[in-house]
Amino acid sequence: MEIDKFVHLNKLFILYKSLLTEKQSTILDYYFEEDLSLGEISGEISVSRQAVFDTIKRCEVILNDYEQKLGLFKKEIEENQKLEKIVSIMDEISKDYNLKDDRIQVIRDICKELSE
């Protein structure tokens, strides 16, 4: 799986994990969180390697479907972009007016915290 696709699927899994079955969630936990290979996962849960592969592929479709319908990942990206814009504007203001105000740093810290 390509790295961008892997990262995207992992983010979707984090957002929609609670909507998956226990078995699906367990397999993806091993895959993403524990970084186990398909063979290692199959050994952990006593199913074939092919069953693990099929479950991951099925979950990929399911998670993309959830994202298409609910759009939580897209909203998170949009919110992070807005927060980055706020920080950028605050940086410009503090430079333009040569401000050393602690409140600006507080705003930056809040924006950073919200984007995590």
PDB file of C-alpha atoms in Angstrom:
ATOM      1  CA  MET A   1       0.000   0.000   0.000  1.00  0.00           C
ATOM      2  CA  GLU A   2       1.345   3.452  -0.902  1.00  0.00           C
ATOM      3  CA  ILE A   3       2.432   5.590   2.039  1.00  0.00           C
ATOM      4  CA  ASP A   4      -0.093   8.388   1.367  1.00  0.00           C
ATOM      5  CA  LYS A   5      -2.917   5.893   1.065  1.00  0.00           C
ATOM      6  CA  PHE A   6      -1.725   4.111   4.224  1.00  0.00           C
ATOM      7  CA  VAL A   7      -1.630   7.371   6.212  1.00  0.00           C
ATOM      8  CA  HIS A   8      -5.046   8.420   4.878  1.00  0.00           C
ATOM      9  CA  LEU A   9      -6.592   5.068   5.784  1.00  0.00           C
ATOM     10  CA  ASN A  10      -5.012   5.218   9.233  1.00  0.00           C
ATOM     11  CA  LYS A  11      -6.558   8.668   9.822  1.00  0.00           C
ATOM     12  CA  LEU A  12      -9.954   7.376   8.713  1.00  0.00           C
ATOM     13  CA  PHE A  13      -9.553   4.407  11.045  1.00  0.00           C
ATOM     14  CA  ILE A  14      -8.839   6.730  13.976  1.00  0.00           C
ATOM     15  CA  LEU A  15     -11.964   8.767  13.202  1.00  0.00           C
ATOM     16  CA  TYR A  16     -14.371   5.914  12.455  1.00  0.00           C
ATOM     17  CA  LYS A  17     -12.949   3.033  14.515  1.00  0.00           C
ATOM     18  CA  SER A  18     -16.005   2.813  16.743  1.00  0.00           C
ATOM     19  CA  LEU A  19     -18.229   2.178  13.689  1.00  0.00           C
ATOM     20  CA  LEU A  20     -16.377  -1.008  12.709  1.00  0.00           C
ATOM     21  CA  THR A  21     -17.029  -4.482  14.034  1.00  0.00           C
ATOM     22  CA  GLU A  22     -14.820  -5.760  16.844  1.00  0.00           C
ATOM     23  CA  LYS A  23     -12.989  -8.103  14.458  1.00  0.00           C
ATOM     24  CA  GLN A  24     -12.404  -5.371  11.880  1.00  0.00           C
ATOM     25  CA  SER A  25     -11.211  -3.004  14.574  1.00  0.00           C
ATOM     26  CA  THR A  26      -8.852  -5.615  16.036  1.00  0.00           C
ATOM     27  CA  ILE A  27      -7.298  -6.388  12.656  1.00  0.00           C
ATOM     28  CA  LEU A  28      -6.783  -2.710  11.840  1.00  0.00           C
ATOM     29  CA  ASP A  29      -5.387  -2.077  15.327  1.00  0.00           C
ATOM     30  CA  TYR A  30      -2.775  -4.749  14.715  1.00  0.00           C
ATOM     31  CA  TYR A  31      -2.118  -3.389  11.233  1.00  0.00           C
ATOM     32  CA  PHE A  32      -1.824   0.308  12.103  1.00  0.00           C
ATOM     33  CA  GLU A  33      -1.047   0.532  15.811  1.00  0.00           C
ATOM     34  CA  GLU A  34       1.151  -2.558  16.234  1.00  0.00           C
ATOM     35  CA  ASP A  35       2.578  -2.429  12.688  1.00  0.00           C
ATOM     36  CA  LEU A  36       2.177  -6.189  12.293  1.00  0.00           C
ATOM     37  CA  SER A  37       2.403  -7.917   8.932  1.00  0.00           C
ATOM     38  CA  LEU A  38      -0.560  -9.786   7.478  1.00  0.00           C
ATOM     39  CA  GLY A  39       1.059 -13.071   8.490  1.00  0.00           C
ATOM     40  CA  GLU A  40       1.637 -11.883  12.039  1.00  0.00           C
ATOM     41  CA  ILE A  41      -1.956 -10.686  12.340  1.00  0.00           C
ATOM     42  CA  SER A  42      -3.272 -13.990  10.997  1.00  0.00           C
ATOM     43  CA  GLY A  43      -1.245 -15.800  13.649  1.00  0.00           C
ATOM     44  CA  GLU A  44      -2.549 -13.529  16.430  1.00  0.00           C
ATOM     45  CA  ILE A  45      -6.224 -14.037  15.618  1.00  0.00           C
ATOM     46  CA  SER A  46      -6.059 -17.532  14.083  1.00  0.00           C
ATOM     47  CA  VAL A  47      -7.370 -16.747  10.619  1.00  0.00           C
ATOM     48  CA  SER A  48      -5.730 -17.038   7.225  1.00  0.00           C
ATOM     49  CA  ARG A  49      -3.474 -14.361   5.831  1.00  0.00           C
ATOM     50  CA  GLN A  50      -5.966 -13.978   2.986  1.00  0.00           C
ATOM     51  CA  ALA A  51      -8.799 -13.333   5.482  1.00  0.00           C
ATOM     52  CA  VAL A  52      -6.726 -10.557   7.072  1.00  0.00           C
ATOM     53  CA  PHE A  53      -5.976  -9.057   3.653  1.00  0.00           C
ATOM     54  CA  ASP A  54      -9.647  -9.238   2.636  1.00  0.00           C
ATOM     55  CA  THR A  55     -10.739  -7.608   5.898  1.00  0.00           C
ATOM     56  CA  ILE A  56      -8.286  -4.741   5.465  1.00  0.00           C
ATOM     57  CA  LYS A  57      -9.456  -4.185   1.880  1.00  0.00           C
ATOM     58  CA  ARG A  58     -13.119  -4.356   2.968  1.00  0.00           C
ATOM     59  CA  CYS A  59     -12.431  -1.888   5.779  1.00  0.00           C
ATOM     60  CA  GLU A  60     -10.759   0.462   3.326  1.00  0.00           C
ATOM     61  CA  VAL A  61     -13.993   0.608   1.327  1.00  0.00           C
ATOM     62  CA  ILE A  62     -16.113   0.954   4.480  1.00  0.00           C
ATOM     63  CA  LEU A  63     -13.962   3.734   5.950  1.00  0.00           C
ATOM     64  CA  ASN A  64     -13.928   5.657   2.665  1.00  0.00           C
ATOM     65  CA  ASP A  65     -17.713   5.288   2.518  1.00  0.00           C
ATOM     66  CA  TYR A  66     -18.052   6.681   6.056  1.00  0.00           C
ATOM     67  CA  GLU A  67     -15.843   9.605   5.101  1.00  0.00           C
ATOM     68  CA  GLN A  68     -17.843  10.272   1.964  1.00  0.00           C
ATOM     69  CA  LYS A  69     -21.075  10.324   3.974  1.00  0.00           C
ATOM     70  CA  LEU A  70     -19.890  12.017   7.187  1.00  0.00           C
ATOM     71  CA  GLY A  71     -16.870  14.031   6.045  1.00  0.00           C
ATOM     72  CA  LEU A  72     -15.138  14.202   9.435  1.00  0.00           C
ATOM     73  CA  PHE A  73     -11.631  13.993   7.982  1.00  0.00           C
ATOM     74  CA  LYS A  74     -12.383  16.718   5.450  1.00  0.00           C
ATOM     75  CA  LYS A  75     -13.792  18.928   8.223  1.00  0.00           C
ATOM     76  CA  GLU A  76     -10.704  18.300  10.364  1.00  0.00           C
ATOM     77  CA  ILE A  77      -8.432  19.370   7.503  1.00  0.00           C
ATOM     78  CA  GLU A  78     -10.507  22.503   6.896  1.00  0.00           C
ATOM     79  CA  GLU A  79     -10.454  23.412  10.600  1.00  0.00           C
ATOM     80  CA  ASN A  80      -6.680  22.922  10.760  1.00  0.00           C
ATOM     81  CA  GLN A  81      -6.249  25.181   7.739  1.00  0.00           C
ATOM     82  CA  LYS A  82      -8.322  27.888   9.449  1.00  0.00           C
ATOM     83  CA  LEU A  83      -6.266  27.568  12.616  1.00  0.00           C
ATOM     84  CA  GLU A  84      -3.040  27.827  10.608  1.00  0.00           C
ATOM     85  CA  LYS A  85      -4.416  30.976   8.989  1.00  0.00           C
ATOM     86  CA  ILE A  86      -5.176  32.463  12.418  1.00  0.00           C
ATOM     87  CA  VAL A  87      -1.618  31.739  13.567  1.00  0.00           C
ATOM     88  CA  SER A  88      -0.228  33.243  10.370  1.00  0.00           C
ATOM     89  CA  ILE A  89      -2.285  36.414  10.818  1.00  0.00           C
ATOM     90  CA  MET A  90      -1.220  36.667  14.455  1.00  0.00           C
ATOM     91  CA  ASP A  91       2.418  36.347  13.369  1.00  0.00           C
ATOM     92  CA  GLU A  92       1.955  39.116  10.806  1.00  0.00           C
ATOM     93  CA  ILE A  93       0.259  41.408  13.322  1.00  0.00           C
ATOM     94  CA  SER A  94       2.932  40.838  15.947  1.00  0.00           C
ATOM     95  CA  LYS A  95       5.681  41.597  13.391  1.00  0.00           C
ATOM     96  CA  ASP A  96       3.927  44.623  11.882  1.00  0.00           C
ATOM     97  CA  TYR A  97       3.383  46.231  15.259  1.00  0.00           C
ATOM     98  CA  ASN A  98       6.467  44.760  16.916  1.00  0.00           C
ATOM     99  CA  LEU A  99       4.312  43.261  19.639  1.00  0.00           C
ATOM    100  CA  LYS A 100       5.787  41.111  22.387  1.00  0.00           C
ATOM    101  CA  ASP A 101       2.415  40.433  23.951  1.00  0.00           C
ATOM    102  CA  ASP A 102       2.030  37.136  25.817  1.00  0.00           C
ATOM    103  CA  ARG A 103      -1.590  36.985  24.680  1.00  0.00           C
ATOM    104  CA  ILE A 104      -0.456  36.362  21.115  1.00  0.00           C
ATOM    105  CA  GLN A 105       1.531  33.348  22.256  1.00  0.00           C
ATOM    106  CA  VAL A 106      -1.514  32.122  24.184  1.00  0.00           C
ATOM    107  CA  ILE A 107      -3.574  32.327  20.994  1.00  0.00           C
ATOM    108  CA  ARG A 108      -0.858  30.447  19.068  1.00  0.00           C
ATOM    109  CA  ASP A 109      -0.763  27.753  21.759  1.00  0.00           C
ATOM    110  CA  ILE A 110      -4.548  27.373  21.721  1.00  0.00           C
ATOM    111  CA  CYS A 111      -4.581  27.061  17.927  1.00  0.00           C
ATOM    112  CA  LYS A 112      -1.821  24.449  18.074  1.00  0.00           C
ATOM    113  CA  GLU A 113      -3.692  22.499  20.751  1.00  0.00           C
ATOM    114  CA  LEU A 114      -6.917  22.575  18.724  1.00  0.00           C
ATOM    115  CA  SER A 115      -5.164  21.318  15.609  1.00  0.00           C
ATOM    116  CA  GLU A 116      -3.785  18.214  17.330  1.00  0.00           C
TER     117      GLU A 116
END
